[in-house]
Amino acid sequence: MKTVSISEVIKASSQKSIVTGKSGIGIRTMTEGLNAEWANKVAARTYDLPEVRQVTISQVTENPDVVKAFPRILEYQSMADDEGRTRYLVACTTYVGLDYGYFCGIGNYMRSGNCVSHVFVMDEKPSAGVLAALVTGDYFLPHDASCRPDNSELQRLLTGEPEWLAARELEVDDTLPAVDETSCWVAMAILQTKINHDLGKEDSLQRVVFKSVASRTPDMLRSLALLPDDLVCDMFFRTNLMVGSGMPSKCRMVFINEFLDDSFEASYNVFLNLDDLSQSKNIDTENYYFGKMMDAARKGDVSLFCQLADYLAHVTVTVSTDYKFIYDLFIATRTDKGLALADLTPEFFLKAKDANLAQESSLALKRTVNQALNQVLEQVNSQQDLYVEAMPVVSWLYVNMPEMLQLSERSLANITNEMFLEPRRNLNNYLGRYGLQTVLYVDTREVGDEDFYETIRPVADAEAWKALVQAHMADVEAHADDLISCILASSVADKSELVYHFFPKADPDDVLKTYAERHIDQMSHFTFLVHDLCLGKGRNMMLSMLQAGGYGDVTMRYVGEYALEYYRKLSDSDLTACIQDLYAFAQDAGLENFCRFNFAPVMELYAKQCGKAPKEANVSILTLFVHSPHMDKETRSVFETILTLRRKGKTNGTYRELIYANRMGLDVDTRLAIFRQWVAARENVIRPKDVVDYIKEGDQLPNYKEATKMIEAFFDNQRRWPEKDFASLVIAVTDTAEWTKKERQMFVEDHRSNKGIADFFAKEFGLQRIIIRKLFKK
Amino acid sequence: MAKEVVCPYCFEKFRRSDVMFRCTNNSCEMGLDDAMTNFWGNDMRLLPAFDNDLGKWGKLMDKMPDSATCPRCQHDSHTVICPHCHNVIPKEMVEHSGRIISIIGARSSGKTNYITVLIDQLRKHGSKLGNLGVMASTVADERRNSTHVRYKTDFYDVLFKNCRVFGQTQVGDRASKIPLIFTINQKGLDAPFYLVLYDTAGENFNDPKNIRDNVKFLNESDAVIFLLDTFSIPYIHDALGIKAEIESSFDEILGNVVDHFAQGEKALKDAHLRKPMAFVFSKIDAILRHGERFADTAIPGMSLSADSPFLDGNGVLLSDMDTVSQGLQQALAAWGENNFLQVISQYRNAKFFGVSSLGKDPDADNTIKNIKPYRVLDPLVWILHEFGYPLRIVKEKK
């Protein structure tokens, strides 16, 4: 119950007006103290019943209640009073049939058309509940409108001396009425005007025309109590409009019924036709939010219905407003009802974010969202599909609105278990479905390492690995052994990258080395690591690996391969250093083990270098190298030739010996000895060019004596060659040694006992032959 | 200076050249007409209202535009509306000006009955007044508001078909704002005569302020038919033995009207006092039927058998009206209403009439059959004559 202070004005065609003292239509009485002129405006109400429909005396004589078939006109208005203050009027105009004479036996004044207007004047705007109660309750006079001459109420009201009324207080029963479909339709229509207002639509669309049979009007009016005050209490209205084809100017709502004579133009207003809903206009009947209100109405849930109406009434909508979102937000922030997980979409959260919710609403939303999630996630034996709904929400929130997430400990534990523990270990599935961020929400620190490794092993996503491991273990080095093993056994494609992510190659603590050594027997699983260690750390690492592996075949195979690669790369930059290092490697590995490696490519390079400068070759290295079975003949020849010459061993008369001896600066006798061996060995092919090259290799041209010895060696084996070839060889010496006629004559003279020599020189160094050689030489 | 036209709806004045037009092309876009909405108090969605196309010269000469082109649909329209309230006004009425005749009177003085019977009588007997023809206007924004429809449904049918005496006329209702516009044509006359009547509640005359607020047409009236409830004359009331007390003195309204003008503009008051003023005693049949009760105070020159002389088709006998008027003056004096006569003397062109719209009392059920109007047309005929309308007047020897 609510107490409402009111003043009153009652207007009718009465025997005497308390204001004018005259009979006829005018103020019968009013609250004492009201300004009479203003009261006249307040009471300016008519019951616009056409003449032909007015009741006759015979009709009311036959049935005094015939007037009750004419519905009361109920009005709610505001009006400035004589002092300019806004007053609120709730009025009821009741058709009472005949003039006052009928009720006091004065025959002259029994014309039809009398009505009583009873107006409540309030200083304060009434609440929706009070307003609805006033217009639907039995507060207005006359309580009994039956047109009987002995109707005492009408007799008092219309005849005799009027009495001033005192200001009084009404006890108004503003209990919420029941809600039903009619209530909802009324609410929808009124809320539609609010929406239209927000959307800036024209004023006519912010006003409602309700149409129904008159008997339903009270139900509609009663529904106003279910709506928020600030939505309803400026919606001034009039019921039972009887004339006029458009919305009364002072009204925001009008209720029309079968008593309306005119053809009402409602197409420009929000129009609710309760008698034929399909005729309603400008109401968004497809509005999701309205649909939810209707659901609440059908269930008779007054509380929910009122809250829904209140919420929408206070939300500013735009053309892009998503009413489902508004509803969800309502549920989330204003009720204890949970949201369905399906409602918790990214769009919902983004819109909620944009809605700039008050702190209280934000907290409520957060509470509801987490409740919805917890409801699913806390169920230990929940079906997986529930997780399927919950986890994307968790994931999205974790990434985009982490401040919104506040799952219960139990939920968190259940998620963890779901992903990391038997029987499901759904981590990998979740990664695939919801992405890494979803999974990261889980606190895996409580997960045992074994479960963690077991679960993460099938994960192929290296980034997931990195994030999960980081989240799971603060100190990866402490878990290096297991972690690396897990990585190596995992589905990650690029394991090396992942291993090195956690344990950088440049790790001074040699975690990787330690791991490799410790698991050298399984090195086939981490060859990349061995490779990288070998190449990165060089000889000592390789030796370390070899030792760790006991120089077993597998170790030898992989380390040998990587050692060769290592030394080849090293040789590219510094062959000498490479050979020195290799020598050291060989020494440390031992000759036997060294010989199991194939460093042929490196040795070839070294052989070439030695060949060019055999004098510089390291005898120790060559001595070691020649033990290796893995080198070609050429390399070996180089190494052995140099060693032979350096050791002054028995030569074989090879051209290489001859050349290397020259390059090594061995003495003339040694060289001539090798020369003679070379010329004499029948298997050697001796060309003039080789001779020339040999002579030129020396630091200086051979003197006469040395040249003489060389020519003599040819003459000693003259029969090996045809005459012409032989001549070429001799001439190669004389020309290269730059003999002149003098040296030739001296040679012939020194060998005068050999007539063939004289003949040879005479023939080959005659003028004609010299000219021909020079011509052809050119 | 050309004479201004008075809008029969809002009573604002305007020059003919200022009239506006309303589009009549139903395909054109309708919209909220603010002026109409303001006037009628409810949303009025209508075809566009627009200014006329008169140029400066036409405005200067105050020409009456025949038509104007709707700026929205380019259709020509001939429908004239008031530039102030946008209500449709008969075009010829603007062109030739109409005459507003106020029918005023106290509550229960019989105004609605009188208007209903007056028009009916004019239709029946207009030809006897000089080939007069009367037509209810069909012009209105809404057909139901046209005089043609209203007169039939709200007046004629109620009284003549349903045989019901009218109920109370409401105060401030919508219908009271709608003028009843009749065209009176006469063979040989180029311009018709427009008669504008208003049916208004008697309570509106209860005090000068009400008159100012609710009876705006009174100021603009060219003539007034002042209905006086004969039963409210104390002498008559007592003589007839009416039990009910007199609600208000029959001359109280006159006082209010006089006060209304006295408190206003002097020029307006002077004009009012110069206008033809027909003081019409309604329900006069009651006196004439009970001659025995008024043996010494009968109305000289009046009897039920002596109806308006022109009804026999021989023309209007002005002397008859004078006789009745003088007879009523004498009777009023005899009934002790000298004060009333004194007040009336302010009016320089006043005449008394006695009429009966129904010719008898209604039944107890407020129904009535076989209506026998008595001298109902006399006041109007007199006023028309005063306006200079060429009636068939019987030439009399002076």
Short mmCIF file of C-alpha atoms in Angstrom, two decimals, chain A residues 13 22-25 37 46-48 51-52 54-58 99-100 106 108-115 202 204 207 243-249 261-262 268-269, chain B residues 30 37-38 41-45 107-108 142 144 153-154 158 162 164-174 203 206 209 212 231 242 244-247 252 364-366:
data_model
loop_
_atom_site.label_atom_id
_atom_site.label_comp_id
_atom_site.label_asym_id
_atom_site.label_seq_id
_atom_site.Cartn_x
_atom_site.Cartn_y
_atom_site.Cartn_z
CA SER A 13 -23.91 18.67 -14.97
CA LYS A 22 -25.10 27.65 -11.01
CA SER A 23 -26.62 24.50 -12.36
CA GLY A 24 -25.47 22.70 -15.44
CA ILE A 25 -22.11 21.52 -16.61
CA GLU A 37 -10.04 28.95 -12.78
CA THR A 46 -16.10 15.46 -21.93
CA TYR A 47 -17.65 12.16 -22.70
CA ASP A 48 -17.89 12.44 -26.46
CA GLU A 51 -26.19 12.13 -29.85
CA VAL A 52 -27.71 9.04 -31.39
CA GLN A 54 -27.05 8.67 -25.82
CA VAL A 55 -29.29 6.71 -23.50
CA THR A 56 -32.94 7.65 -23.19
CA ILE A 57 -35.05 7.90 -20.11
CA SER A 58 -36.99 4.83 -21.10
CA ASP A 99 -28.90 15.22 -16.20
CA TYR A 100 -29.20 15.88 -12.49
CA ILE A 106 -36.95 17.86 -11.81
CA ASN A 108 -37.00 19.84 -17.07
CA TYR A 109 -33.44 18.75 -16.52
CA MET A 110 -33.34 15.16 -17.51
CA ARG A 111 -31.56 15.48 -20.80
CA SER A 112 -29.10 12.82 -21.72
CA GLY A 113 -25.37 13.34 -21.98
CA ASN A 114 -24.38 13.79 -18.38
CA CYS A 115 -21.05 12.57 -17.20
CA GLU A 202 9.94 10.78 -35.20
CA SER A 204 4.72 9.83 -33.53
CA ARG A 207 3.62 7.28 -28.86
CA VAL A 243 -13.69 11.01 -31.52
CA GLY A 244 -10.68 12.10 -33.47
CA SER A 245 -8.65 10.33 -36.06
CA GLY A 246 -5.24 10.84 -34.55
CA MET A 247 -3.36 10.72 -31.30
CA PRO A 248 -4.49 13.47 -28.89
CA SER A 249 -1.72 16.03 -28.69
CA ASP A 261 -16.53 6.68 -34.02
CA ASP A 262 -13.72 7.85 -36.23
CA TYR A 268 2.38 6.42 -37.79
CA ASN A 269 2.36 5.38 -34.16
CA MET B 30 0.79 12.91 -46.21
CA THR B 37 -2.91 19.30 -34.90
CA ASN B 38 -2.72 22.34 -32.71
CA GLY B 41 -5.75 18.76 -30.28
CA ASN B 42 -4.87 15.52 -31.93
CA ASP B 43 -2.44 14.41 -34.58
CA MET B 44 -3.67 15.35 -38.02
CA ARG B 45 -1.89 13.72 -40.91
CA ARG B 107 -28.48 26.17 -20.95
CA SER B 108 -31.74 24.52 -21.93
CA GLU B 142 -12.89 15.04 -42.85
CA ARG B 144 -17.83 13.56 -41.05
CA THR B 153 -26.47 12.76 -38.48
CA ASP B 154 -26.03 14.97 -35.45
CA VAL B 158 -31.84 12.86 -34.06
CA ASN B 162 -35.28 9.38 -34.06
CA ARG B 164 -35.37 12.54 -29.72
CA VAL B 165 -34.88 15.82 -28.00
CA PHE B 166 -31.22 16.68 -27.95
CA GLY B 167 -29.13 15.87 -24.95
CA GLN B 168 -26.91 18.34 -23.22
CA THR B 169 -24.46 20.07 -25.48
CA GLN B 170 -21.04 19.41 -24.01
CA VAL B 171 -18.76 22.17 -22.90
CA GLY B 172 -15.51 22.34 -24.81
CA ASP B 173 -16.14 19.25 -26.84
CA ARG B 174 -14.73 18.79 -30.27
CA GLU B 203 -22.77 26.91 -19.88
CA ASN B 206 -22.21 31.59 -17.67
CA LYS B 209 -14.55 34.81 -19.13
CA ARG B 212 -14.08 35.02 -24.12
CA PHE B 231 -39.67 29.24 -18.88
CA ILE B 242 -43.40 24.71 -13.29
CA ALA B 244 -38.52 22.96 -10.87
CA GLU B 245 -36.66 25.99 -9.78
CA ILE B 246 -35.37 28.34 -12.40
CA GLU B 247 -31.75 27.35 -12.98
CA GLU B 252 -28.34 36.70 -16.80
CA ALA B 364 -41.69 12.22 -20.52
CA ASP B 365 -39.08 10.14 -22.31
CA ASN B 366 -37.70 13.28 -23.97
#
